[in-house]
Amino acid sequence: IRKAINENNNISRYYDSLGMILTNHTNNISTPKDISRAVKNDINKNRIENLLEAEKTYKKSIALFPNNYQTYFKLAIAQRLLDNPLEAIKNLRRSININSDHLESYAELGLAYNDLHEFEKAHITFDKAILIDENNKKIKLDKATTYLFQGIFSKGWEGYEIRGEILNRKADSNRLIRKIPDYNIKTDINDPLLILPEQGIGDEIMFSSLLPELIDTHKGRITLVCSARLQPIFQRSFPEIETCDLQKVPIYENQRKIYICSLGRLLRRNQTDFKPAKAYLIANKHCKENFYSKYNGDSRRIKVGISWKSVNPEVGHRRSLKLNSISQILSLSECEFFNLQYGNTKEETMLLKTNTGIEINEISGIDPLENLDEYLAFISALDLIITVDNSTAHIGGALGIPTWVM
């Protein structure tokens, strides 16, 4: 594409094609090795650079062909990903002015309004999109998510159930699991219940906060399907239930199933259903005591865990920070900081030490991507966690450790 532009820089579709490649270029992150590689190679920096170039490229295309609604739409996507919803809204309106029936522009405009917490405008926009295509499940899911953002939980959770028709959940590919009837809390409280995963580690931990209430409500056997890394943690924290991975799901007579996110529809219908926060995961006591004795040399200083990156391929670049940008926090003499960032961060921590003299303590012998149980035990030995929006935030809250999200 670049070669074609060099040969003829007056064809708008060349710029459109290049912009699409740059906007859609993401790294495949699905294994611990992928995460470690992503952190080491700073994919968030590359992602931002690609999006900035895409923005410039789309603007060149518009200069050549200013009436192409698709280009305004694509430009707005890049701007939303760059955390610039105001500019995205301007260009989405331009797209709609040219083509008032462009479904995708309305859908993206609703998401941009959500970015600004202008939820009523988001609903109006999603409703316009649904009028164009009343069968579009993704837009209905986005509208349901907006209700959840607003705290209108009953409407939000009901609409959010449509995600099962959109998302590619691993358990849905299991023929035996598909045959199990869905759970009805009113009629099935004595039957065996199978709880299925559907999202990442952070979400599994967050939604497991609902398990104590479910255990009190449901009288039958409960089986929780979860990541292998979480099994010892969940088994220790919720001894009343059995845990397994997706390859070894036990099937019982009269069994019912529910996805863990759907527990919110049953147990968080309104604001009053949210009880005061308290710890619900239990760390490995032996490991925790070992960390206390190993790292508690200066007991007068506050022990603070720090995490500054997310490698989420879609929004990680918006959530992440440069380590140098929080050097003022890290320089507090009352605190002793420990590196909780997953992946290989040696180059960045060494650069911080070279530039500022600040040294962050490394946790020797623990890899949270491989041994989550030990990682949780170490976090439980800390006084405070400061983190961006990633799984560390969920873990800190689940363990009852004061957690500040940047």
PDB file of N, CA and C in Angstrom, residues 101-198:
ATOM      1  N   ASP A 101     -28.401   6.579   6.772  1.00  0.00           N
ATOM      2  CA  ASP A 101     -28.771   5.186   7.039  1.00  0.00           C
ATOM      3  C   ASP A 101     -27.567   4.307   7.353  1.00  0.00           C
ATOM      4  N   HIS A 102     -26.413   4.936   7.644  1.00  0.00           N
ATOM      5  CA  HIS A 102     -25.216   4.130   7.891  1.00  0.00           C
ATOM      6  C   HIS A 102     -25.249   3.586   9.319  1.00  0.00           C
ATOM      7  N   LEU A 103     -25.612   2.334   9.445  1.00  0.00           N
ATOM      8  CA  LEU A 103     -25.801   1.688  10.736  1.00  0.00           C
ATOM      9  C   LEU A 103     -24.566   1.782  11.617  1.00  0.00           C
ATOM     10  N   GLU A 104     -23.401   1.470  11.038  1.00  0.00           N
ATOM     11  CA  GLU A 104     -22.172   1.406  11.832  1.00  0.00           C
ATOM     12  C   GLU A 104     -21.812   2.756  12.438  1.00  0.00           C
ATOM     13  N   SER A 105     -22.130   3.850  11.755  1.00  0.00           N
ATOM     14  CA  SER A 105     -21.820   5.181  12.296  1.00  0.00           C
ATOM     15  C   SER A 105     -22.658   5.471  13.534  1.00  0.00           C
ATOM     16  N   TYR A 106     -23.942   5.093  13.506  1.00  0.00           N
ATOM     17  CA  TYR A 106     -24.777   5.273  14.694  1.00  0.00           C
ATOM     18  C   TYR A 106     -24.252   4.419  15.854  1.00  0.00           C
ATOM     19  N   ALA A 107     -23.878   3.181  15.557  1.00  0.00           N
ATOM     20  CA  ALA A 107     -23.383   2.283  16.600  1.00  0.00           C
ATOM     21  C   ALA A 107     -22.119   2.852  17.247  1.00  0.00           C
ATOM     22  N   GLU A 108     -21.191   3.330  16.421  1.00  0.00           N
ATOM     23  CA  GLU A 108     -19.944   3.895  16.938  1.00  0.00           C
ATOM     24  C   GLU A 108     -20.197   5.200  17.682  1.00  0.00           C
ATOM     25  N   LEU A 109     -21.165   5.989  17.208  1.00  0.00           N
ATOM     26  CA  LEU A 109     -21.507   7.242  17.878  1.00  0.00           C
ATOM     27  C   LEU A 109     -22.052   6.974  19.282  1.00  0.00           C
ATOM     28  N   GLY A 110     -22.863   5.932  19.421  1.00  0.00           N
ATOM     29  CA  GLY A 110     -23.358   5.568  20.746  1.00  0.00           C
ATOM     30  C   GLY A 110     -22.229   5.213  21.697  1.00  0.00           C
ATOM     31  N   LEU A 111     -21.231   4.487  21.192  1.00  0.00           N
ATOM     32  CA  LEU A 111     -20.081   4.122  22.020  1.00  0.00           C
ATOM     33  C   LEU A 111     -19.268   5.357  22.402  1.00  0.00           C
ATOM     34  N   ALA A 112     -19.153   6.317  21.478  1.00  0.00           N
ATOM     35  CA  ALA A 112     -18.414   7.548  21.777  1.00  0.00           C
ATOM     36  C   ALA A 112     -19.124   8.349  22.868  1.00  0.00           C
ATOM     37  N   TYR A 113     -20.451   8.381  22.815  1.00  0.00           N
ATOM     38  CA  TYR A 113     -21.195   9.055  23.891  1.00  0.00           C
ATOM     39  C   TYR A 113     -20.979   8.336  25.230  1.00  0.00           C
ATOM     40  N   ASN A 114     -20.911   7.021  25.193  1.00  0.00           N
ATOM     41  CA  ASN A 114     -20.610   6.283  26.417  1.00  0.00           C
ATOM     42  C   ASN A 114     -19.249   6.673  26.982  1.00  0.00           C
ATOM     43  N   ASP A 115     -18.270   6.874  26.080  1.00  0.00           N
ATOM     44  CA  ASP A 115     -16.937   7.287  26.527  1.00  0.00           C
ATOM     45  C   ASP A 115     -17.002   8.569  27.349  1.00  0.00           C
ATOM     46  N   LEU A 116     -17.940   9.443  26.981  1.00  0.00           N
ATOM     47  CA  LEU A 116     -18.097  10.734  27.663  1.00  0.00           C
ATOM     48  C   LEU A 116     -19.116  10.670  28.799  1.00  0.00           C
ATOM     49  N   HIS A 117     -19.647   9.478  29.072  1.00  0.00           N
ATOM     50  CA  HIS A 117     -20.687   9.273  30.091  1.00  0.00           C
ATOM     51  C   HIS A 117     -21.960  10.052  29.761  1.00  0.00           C
ATOM     52  N   GLU A 118     -22.193  10.309  28.487  1.00  0.00           N
ATOM     53  CA  GLU A 118     -23.446  10.938  28.043  1.00  0.00           C
ATOM     54  C   GLU A 118     -24.408   9.811  27.646  1.00  0.00           C
ATOM     55  N   PHE A 119     -24.928   9.144  28.670  1.00  0.00           N
ATOM     56  CA  PHE A 119     -25.625   7.882  28.453  1.00  0.00           C
ATOM     57  C   PHE A 119     -26.973   8.048  27.754  1.00  0.00           C
ATOM     58  N   GLU A 120     -27.696   9.134  28.039  1.00  0.00           N
ATOM     59  CA  GLU A 120     -28.990   9.327  27.381  1.00  0.00           C
ATOM     60  C   GLU A 120     -28.805   9.533  25.881  1.00  0.00           C
ATOM     61  N   LYS A 121     -27.784  10.282  25.505  1.00  0.00           N
ATOM     62  CA  LYS A 121     -27.484  10.450  24.081  1.00  0.00           C
ATOM     63  C   LYS A 121     -27.091   9.117  23.452  1.00  0.00           C
ATOM     64  N   ALA A 122     -26.383   8.303  24.228  1.00  0.00           N
ATOM     65  CA  ALA A 122     -25.998   6.977  23.718  1.00  0.00           C
ATOM     66  C   ALA A 122     -27.238   6.140  23.436  1.00  0.00           C
ATOM     67  N   HIS A 123     -28.206   6.146  24.372  1.00  0.00           N
ATOM     68  CA  HIS A 123     -29.430   5.367  24.174  1.00  0.00           C
ATOM     69  C   HIS A 123     -30.197   5.829  22.934  1.00  0.00           C
ATOM     70  N   ILE A 124     -30.318   7.148  22.778  1.00  0.00           N
ATOM     71  CA  ILE A 124     -31.030   7.697  21.617  1.00  0.00           C
ATOM     72  C   ILE A 124     -30.366   7.235  20.321  1.00  0.00           C
ATOM     73  N   THR A 125     -29.024   7.252  20.327  1.00  0.00           N
ATOM     74  CA  THR A 125     -28.271   6.870  19.128  1.00  0.00           C
ATOM     75  C   THR A 125     -28.403   5.377  18.846  1.00  0.00           C
ATOM     76  N   PHE A 126     -28.296   4.557  19.890  1.00  0.00           N
ATOM     77  CA  PHE A 126     -28.464   3.113  19.692  1.00  0.00           C
ATOM     78  C   PHE A 126     -29.880   2.793  19.193  1.00  0.00           C
ATOM     79  N   ASP A 127     -30.874   3.523  19.702  1.00  0.00           N
ATOM     80  CA  ASP A 127     -32.245   3.295  19.257  1.00  0.00           C
ATOM     81  C   ASP A 127     -32.408   3.609  17.773  1.00  0.00           C
ATOM     82  N   LYS A 128     -31.744   4.663  17.307  1.00  0.00           N
ATOM     83  CA  LYS A 128     -31.778   4.981  15.874  1.00  0.00           C
ATOM     84  C   LYS A 128     -31.153   3.858  15.054  1.00  0.00           C
ATOM     85  N   ALA A 129     -30.070   3.304  15.583  1.00  0.00           N
ATOM     86  CA  ALA A 129     -29.411   2.193  14.883  1.00  0.00           C
ATOM     87  C   ALA A 129     -30.320   0.967  14.832  1.00  0.00           C
ATOM     88  N   ILE A 130     -31.023   0.710  15.929  1.00  0.00           N
ATOM     89  CA  ILE A 130     -31.914  -0.452  15.980  1.00  0.00           C
ATOM     90  C   ILE A 130     -33.085  -0.276  15.016  1.00  0.00           C
ATOM     91  N   LEU A 131     -33.533   0.961  14.802  1.00  0.00           N
ATOM     92  CA  LEU A 131     -34.581   1.216  13.814  1.00  0.00           C
ATOM     93  C   LEU A 131     -34.113   0.837  12.408  1.00  0.00           C
ATOM     94  N   ILE A 132     -32.834   1.023  12.141  1.00  0.00           N
ATOM     95  CA  ILE A 132     -32.265   0.654  10.837  1.00  0.00           C
ATOM     96  C   ILE A 132     -32.150  -0.863  10.721  1.00  0.00           C
ATOM     97  N   ASP A 133     -31.721  -1.513  11.804  1.00  0.00           N
ATOM     98  CA  ASP A 133     -31.564  -2.974  11.796  1.00  0.00           C
ATOM     99  C   ASP A 133     -32.001  -3.517  13.157  1.00  0.00           C
ATOM    100  N   GLU A 134     -33.268  -3.899  13.246  1.00  0.00           N
ATOM    101  CA  GLU A 134     -33.816  -4.344  14.528  1.00  0.00           C
ATOM    102  C   GLU A 134     -33.273  -5.700  14.970  1.00  0.00           C
ATOM    103  N   ASN A 135     -32.554  -6.393  14.098  1.00  0.00           N
ATOM    104  CA  ASN A 135     -31.994  -7.706  14.433  1.00  0.00           C
ATOM    105  C   ASN A 135     -30.515  -7.661  14.805  1.00  0.00           C
ATOM    106  N   ASN A 136     -29.952  -6.455  14.911  1.00  0.00           N
ATOM    107  CA  ASN A 136     -28.526  -6.332  15.199  1.00  0.00           C
ATOM    108  C   ASN A 136     -28.261  -6.583  16.686  1.00  0.00           C
ATOM    109  N   LYS A 137     -27.698  -7.728  16.997  1.00  0.00           N
ATOM    110  CA  LYS A 137     -27.501  -8.134  18.387  1.00  0.00           C
ATOM    111  C   LYS A 137     -26.374  -7.357  19.054  1.00  0.00           C
ATOM    112  N   LYS A 138     -25.347  -7.011  18.291  1.00  0.00           N
ATOM    113  CA  LYS A 138     -24.213  -6.278  18.881  1.00  0.00           C
ATOM    114  C   LYS A 138     -24.662  -4.918  19.405  1.00  0.00           C
ATOM    115  N   ILE A 139     -25.511  -4.219  18.656  1.00  0.00           N
ATOM    116  CA  ILE A 139     -25.976  -2.907  19.101  1.00  0.00           C
ATOM    117  C   ILE A 139     -26.874  -3.055  20.326  1.00  0.00           C
ATOM    118  N   LYS A 140     -27.691  -4.083  20.367  1.00  0.00           N
ATOM    119  CA  LYS A 140     -28.522  -4.332  21.546  1.00  0.00           C
ATOM    120  C   LYS A 140     -27.649  -4.637  22.767  1.00  0.00           C
ATOM    121  N   LEU A 141     -26.540  -5.334  22.545  1.00  0.00           N
ATOM    122  CA  LEU A 141     -25.608  -5.606  23.640  1.00  0.00           C
ATOM    123  C   LEU A 141     -24.978  -4.310  24.135  1.00  0.00           C
ATOM    124  N   ASP A 142     -24.583  -3.430  23.211  1.00  0.00           N
ATOM    125  CA  ASP A 142     -23.996  -2.143  23.603  1.00  0.00           C
ATOM    126  C   ASP A 142     -25.001  -1.291  24.377  1.00  0.00           C
ATOM    127  N   LYS A 143     -26.258  -1.349  23.991  1.00  0.00           N
ATOM    128  CA  LYS A 143     -27.295  -0.598  24.718  1.00  0.00           C
ATOM    129  C   LYS A 143     -27.464  -1.163  26.134  1.00  0.00           C
ATOM    130  N   ALA A 144     -27.438  -2.490  26.249  1.00  0.00           N
ATOM    131  CA  ALA A 144     -27.533  -3.118  27.565  1.00  0.00           C
ATOM    132  C   ALA A 144     -26.351  -2.727  28.450  1.00  0.00           C
ATOM    133  N   THR A 145     -25.179  -2.693  27.859  1.00  0.00           N
ATOM    134  CA  THR A 145     -23.986  -2.293  28.607  1.00  0.00           C
ATOM    135  C   THR A 145     -24.120  -0.854  29.109  1.00  0.00           C
ATOM    136  N   THR A 146     -24.737  -0.002  28.312  1.00  0.00           N
ATOM    137  CA  THR A 146     -24.964   1.382  28.726  1.00  0.00           C
ATOM    138  C   THR A 146     -25.831   1.433  29.977  1.00  0.00           C
ATOM    139  N   TYR A 147     -26.880   0.609  30.033  1.00  0.00           N
ATOM    140  CA  TYR A 147     -27.700   0.543  31.248  1.00  0.00           C
ATOM    141  C   TYR A 147     -26.854   0.133  32.453  1.00  0.00           C
ATOM    142  N   LEU A 148     -25.938  -0.824  32.260  1.00  0.00           N
ATOM    143  CA  LEU A 148     -25.079  -1.248  33.364  1.00  0.00           C
ATOM    144  C   LEU A 148     -24.172  -0.107  33.804  1.00  0.00           C
ATOM    145  N   PHE A 149     -23.627   0.665  32.841  1.00  0.00           N
ATOM    146  CA  PHE A 149     -22.809   1.837  33.184  1.00  0.00           C
ATOM    147  C   PHE A 149     -23.608   2.810  34.044  1.00  0.00           C
ATOM    148  N   GLN A 150     -24.904   2.944  33.735  1.00  0.00           N
ATOM    149  CA  GLN A 150     -25.753   3.892  34.455  1.00  0.00           C
ATOM    150  C   GLN A 150     -26.172   3.393  35.828  1.00  0.00           C
ATOM    151  N   GLY A 151     -25.977   2.105  36.081  1.00  0.00           N
ATOM    152  CA  GLY A 151     -26.465   1.538  37.324  1.00  0.00           C
ATOM    153  C   GLY A 151     -27.916   1.123  37.250  1.00  0.00           C
ATOM    154  N   ILE A 152     -28.466   1.027  36.027  1.00  0.00           N
ATOM    155  CA  ILE A 152     -29.836   0.530  35.835  1.00  0.00           C
ATOM    156  C   ILE A 152     -29.701  -0.972  35.589  1.00  0.00           C
ATOM    157  N   PHE A 153     -29.498  -1.704  36.664  1.00  0.00           N
ATOM    158  CA  PHE A 153     -29.009  -3.078  36.548  1.00  0.00           C
ATOM    159  C   PHE A 153     -30.052  -4.058  36.017  1.00  0.00           C
ATOM    160  N   SER A 154     -31.319  -3.909  36.406  1.00  0.00           N
ATOM    161  CA  SER A 154     -32.317  -4.878  35.955  1.00  0.00           C
ATOM    162  C   SER A 154     -32.422  -4.886  34.432  1.00  0.00           C
ATOM    163  N   LYS A 155     -32.500  -3.708  33.817  1.00  0.00           N
ATOM    164  CA  LYS A 155     -32.550  -3.624  32.354  1.00  0.00           C
ATOM    165  C   LYS A 155     -31.229  -4.061  31.737  1.00  0.00           C
ATOM    166  N   GLY A 156     -30.135  -3.652  32.365  1.00  0.00           N
ATOM    167  CA  GLY A 156     -28.815  -3.966  31.822  1.00  0.00           C
ATOM    168  C   GLY A 156     -28.546  -5.448  31.754  1.00  0.00           C
ATOM    169  N   TRP A 157     -28.791  -6.151  32.875  1.00  0.00           N
ATOM    170  CA  TRP A 157     -28.507  -7.581  32.900  1.00  0.00           C
ATOM    171  C   TRP A 157     -29.416  -8.353  31.949  1.00  0.00           C
ATOM    172  N   GLU A 158     -30.690  -7.974  31.866  1.00  0.00           N
ATOM    173  CA  GLU A 158     -31.597  -8.677  30.963  1.00  0.00           C
ATOM    174  C   GLU A 158     -31.113  -8.556  29.524  1.00  0.00           C
ATOM    175  N   GLY A 159     -30.743  -7.341  29.131  1.00  0.00           N
ATOM    176  CA  GLY A 159     -30.258  -7.148  27.766  1.00  0.00           C
ATOM    177  C   GLY A 159     -28.911  -7.787  27.518  1.00  0.00           C
ATOM    178  N   TYR A 160     -28.111  -7.885  28.582  1.00  0.00           N
ATOM    179  CA  TYR A 160     -26.748  -8.408  28.445  1.00  0.00           C
ATOM    180  C   TYR A 160     -26.734  -9.904  28.147  1.00  0.00           C
ATOM    181  N   GLU A 161     -27.852 -10.570  28.388  1.00  0.00           N
ATOM    182  CA  GLU A 161     -27.928 -12.008  28.103  1.00  0.00           C
ATOM    183  C   GLU A 161     -27.732 -12.308  26.614  1.00  0.00           C
ATOM    184  N   ILE A 162     -27.953 -11.312  25.762  1.00  0.00           N
ATOM    185  CA  ILE A 162     -27.825 -11.537  24.326  1.00  0.00           C
ATOM    186  C   ILE A 162     -26.375 -11.809  23.918  1.00  0.00           C
ATOM    187  N   ARG A 163     -25.430 -11.543  24.837  1.00  0.00           N
ATOM    188  CA  ARG A 163     -24.017 -11.766  24.522  1.00  0.00           C
ATOM    189  C   ARG A 163     -23.746 -13.213  24.132  1.00  0.00           C
ATOM    190  N   GLY A 164     -24.535 -14.140  24.661  1.00  0.00           N
ATOM    191  CA  GLY A 164     -24.347 -15.555  24.345  1.00  0.00           C
ATOM    192  C   GLY A 164     -24.552 -15.868  22.881  1.00  0.00           C
ATOM    193  N   GLU A 165     -25.284 -15.004  22.177  1.00  0.00           N
ATOM    194  CA  GLU A 165     -25.526 -15.192  20.752  1.00  0.00           C
ATOM    195  C   GLU A 165     -24.461 -14.504  19.903  1.00  0.00           C
ATOM    196  N   ILE A 166     -23.539 -13.792  20.562  1.00  0.00           N
ATOM    197  CA  ILE A 166     -22.524 -13.016  19.840  1.00  0.00           C
ATOM    198  C   ILE A 166     -21.117 -13.509  20.138  1.00  0.00           C
ATOM    199  N   LEU A 167     -20.816 -13.691  21.437  1.00  0.00           N
ATOM    200  CA  LEU A 167     -19.456 -14.009  21.847  1.00  0.00           C
ATOM    201  C   LEU A 167     -19.127 -15.473  21.588  1.00  0.00           C
ATOM    202  N   ASN A 168     -17.873 -15.725  21.335  1.00  0.00           N
ATOM    203  CA  ASN A 168     -17.399 -17.083  21.098  1.00  0.00           C
ATOM    204  C   ASN A 168     -16.898 -17.662  22.424  1.00  0.00           C
ATOM    205  N   ARG A 169     -17.808 -18.295  23.164  1.00  0.00           N
ATOM    206  CA  ARG A 169     -17.459 -18.849  24.480  1.00  0.00           C
ATOM    207  C   ARG A 169     -17.046 -20.310  24.321  1.00  0.00           C
ATOM    208  N   LYS A 170     -15.926 -20.661  24.932  1.00  0.00           N
ATOM    209  CA  LYS A 170     -15.375 -22.007  24.751  1.00  0.00           C
ATOM    210  C   LYS A 170     -16.357 -23.101  25.171  1.00  0.00           C
ATOM    211  N   ALA A 171     -17.079 -22.861  26.249  1.00  0.00           N
ATOM    212  CA  ALA A 171     -17.995 -23.881  26.743  1.00  0.00           C
ATOM    213  C   ALA A 171     -19.122 -24.170  25.759  1.00  0.00           C
ATOM    214  N   ASP A 172     -19.455 -23.188  24.913  1.00  0.00           N
ATOM    215  CA  ASP A 172     -20.542 -23.384  23.951  1.00  0.00           C
ATOM    216  C   ASP A 172     -20.201 -24.445  22.910  1.00  0.00           C
ATOM    217  N   SER A 173     -18.924 -24.728  22.747  1.00  0.00           N
ATOM    218  CA  SER A 173     -18.514 -25.724  21.755  1.00  0.00           C
ATOM    219  C   SER A 173     -18.598 -27.156  22.299  1.00  0.00           C
ATOM    220  N   ASN A 174     -18.873 -27.290  23.590  1.00  0.00           N
ATOM    221  CA  ASN A 174     -18.982 -28.607  24.220  1.00  0.00           C
ATOM    222  C   ASN A 174     -20.423 -29.121  24.085  1.00  0.00           C
ATOM    223  N   ARG A 175     -20.603 -30.187  23.343  1.00  0.00           N
ATOM    224  CA  ARG A 175     -21.941 -30.690  23.035  1.00  0.00           C
ATOM    225  C   ARG A 175     -22.694 -31.088  24.308  1.00  0.00           C
ATOM    226  N   LEU A 176     -22.013 -31.732  25.250  1.00  0.00           N
ATOM    227  CA  LEU A 176     -22.673 -32.171  26.476  1.00  0.00           C
ATOM    228  C   LEU A 176     -23.130 -30.983  27.324  1.00  0.00           C
ATOM    229  N   ILE A 177     -22.293 -29.944  27.374  1.00  0.00           N
ATOM    230  CA  ILE A 177     -22.651 -28.752  28.150  1.00  0.00           C
ATOM    231  C   ILE A 177     -23.838 -28.030  27.504  1.00  0.00           C
ATOM    232  N   ARG A 178     -23.853 -27.970  26.176  1.00  0.00           N
ATOM    233  CA  ARG A 178     -24.958 -27.296  25.487  1.00  0.00           C
ATOM    234  C   ARG A 178     -26.302 -27.943  25.796  1.00  0.00           C
ATOM    235  N   LYS A 179     -26.297 -29.233  26.070  1.00  0.00           N
ATOM    236  CA  LYS A 179     -27.549 -29.957  26.344  1.00  0.00           C
ATOM    237  C   LYS A 179     -28.098 -29.676  27.741  1.00  0.00           C
ATOM    238  N   ILE A 180     -27.265 -29.160  28.646  1.00  0.00           N
ATOM    239  CA  ILE A 180     -27.703 -28.912  30.024  1.00  0.00           C
ATOM    240  C   ILE A 180     -28.660 -27.713  30.038  1.00  0.00           C
ATOM    241  N   PRO A 181     -29.837 -27.837  30.654  1.00  0.00           N
ATOM    242  CA  PRO A 181     -30.785 -26.718  30.705  1.00  0.00           C
ATOM    243  C   PRO A 181     -30.224 -25.534  31.498  1.00  0.00           C
ATOM    244  N   ASP A 182     -30.708 -24.340  31.168  1.00  0.00           N
ATOM    245  CA  ASP A 182     -30.295 -23.138  31.890  1.00  0.00           C
ATOM    246  C   ASP A 182     -30.901 -23.113  33.292  1.00  0.00           C
ATOM    247  N   TYR A 183     -30.206 -22.446  34.188  1.00  0.00           N
ATOM    248  CA  TYR A 183     -30.590 -22.382  35.594  1.00  0.00           C
ATOM    249  C   TYR A 183     -31.726 -21.388  35.822  1.00  0.00           C
ATOM    250  N   ASN A 184     -32.705 -21.790  36.620  1.00  0.00           N
ATOM    251  CA  ASN A 184     -33.782 -20.917  37.074  1.00  0.00           C
ATOM    252  C   ASN A 184     -33.718 -20.885  38.594  1.00  0.00           C
ATOM    253  N   ILE A 185     -33.398 -19.722  39.145  1.00  0.00           N
ATOM    254  CA  ILE A 185     -33.163 -19.615  40.589  1.00  0.00           C
ATOM    255  C   ILE A 185     -34.425 -19.907  41.403  1.00  0.00           C
ATOM    256  N   LYS A 186     -35.602 -19.773  40.773  1.00  0.00           N
ATOM    257  CA  LYS A 186     -36.857 -19.991  41.489  1.00  0.00           C
ATOM    258  C   LYS A 186     -37.228 -21.469  41.598  1.00  0.00           C
ATOM    259  N   THR A 187     -36.827 -22.246  40.583  1.00  0.00           N
ATOM    260  CA  THR A 187     -37.290 -23.642  40.547  1.00  0.00           C
ATOM    261  C   THR A 187     -36.179 -24.676  40.675  1.00  0.00           C
ATOM    262  N   ASP A 188     -34.916 -24.257  40.537  1.00  0.00           N
ATOM    263  CA  ASP A 188     -33.819 -25.226  40.435  1.00  0.00           C
ATOM    264  C   ASP A 188     -32.850 -25.175  41.608  1.00  0.00           C
ATOM    265  N   ILE A 189     -33.252 -24.625  42.749  1.00  0.00           N
ATOM    266  CA  ILE A 189     -32.282 -24.393  43.830  1.00  0.00           C
ATOM    267  C   ILE A 189     -31.787 -25.687  44.472  1.00  0.00           C
ATOM    268  N   ASN A 190     -32.454 -26.802  44.215  1.00  0.00           N
ATOM    269  CA  ASN A 190     -32.009 -28.072  44.795  1.00  0.00           C
ATOM    270  C   ASN A 190     -31.236 -28.945  43.807  1.00  0.00           C
ATOM    271  N   ASP A 191     -31.144 -28.502  42.551  1.00  0.00           N
ATOM    272  CA  ASP A 191     -30.495 -29.294  41.514  1.00  0.00           C
ATOM    273  C   ASP A 191     -29.002 -28.981  41.428  1.00  0.00           C
ATOM    274  N   PRO A 192     -28.200 -29.913  40.928  1.00  0.00           N
ATOM    275  CA  PRO A 192     -26.777 -29.627  40.699  1.00  0.00           C
ATOM    276  C   PRO A 192     -26.618 -28.451  39.734  1.00  0.00           C
ATOM    277  N   LEU A 193     -25.715 -27.536  40.054  1.00  0.00           N
ATOM    278  CA  LEU A 193     -25.534 -26.320  39.248  1.00  0.00           C
ATOM    279  C   LEU A 193     -24.109 -26.247  38.720  1.00  0.00           C
ATOM    280  N   LEU A 194     -23.987 -26.028  37.429  1.00  0.00           N
ATOM    281  CA  LEU A 194     -22.694 -25.883  36.767  1.00  0.00           C
ATOM    282  C   LEU A 194     -22.501 -24.417  36.391  1.00  0.00           C
ATOM    283  N   ILE A 195     -21.438 -23.793  36.922  1.00  0.00           N
ATOM    284  CA  ILE A 195     -21.135 -22.390  36.627  1.00  0.00           C
ATOM    285  C   ILE A 195     -19.990 -22.343  35.622  1.00  0.00           C
ATOM    286  N   LEU A 196     -20.225 -21.676  34.494  1.00  0.00           N
ATOM    287  CA  LEU A 196     -19.278 -21.686  33.378  1.00  0.00           C
ATOM    288  C   LEU A 196     -18.565 -20.341  33.228  1.00  0.00           C
ATOM    289  N   PRO A 197     -17.304 -20.369  32.780  1.00  0.00           N
ATOM    290  CA  PRO A 197     -16.564 -19.128  32.543  1.00  0.00           C
ATOM    291  C   PRO A 197     -16.864 -18.583  31.154  1.00  0.00           C
ATOM    292  N   GLU A 198     -16.580 -17.306  30.952  1.00  0.00           N
ATOM    293  CA  GLU A 198     -16.766 -16.769  29.611  1.00  0.00           C
ATOM    294  C   GLU A 198     -15.794 -15.652  29.272  1.00  0.00           C
TER     295      GLU A 198
END
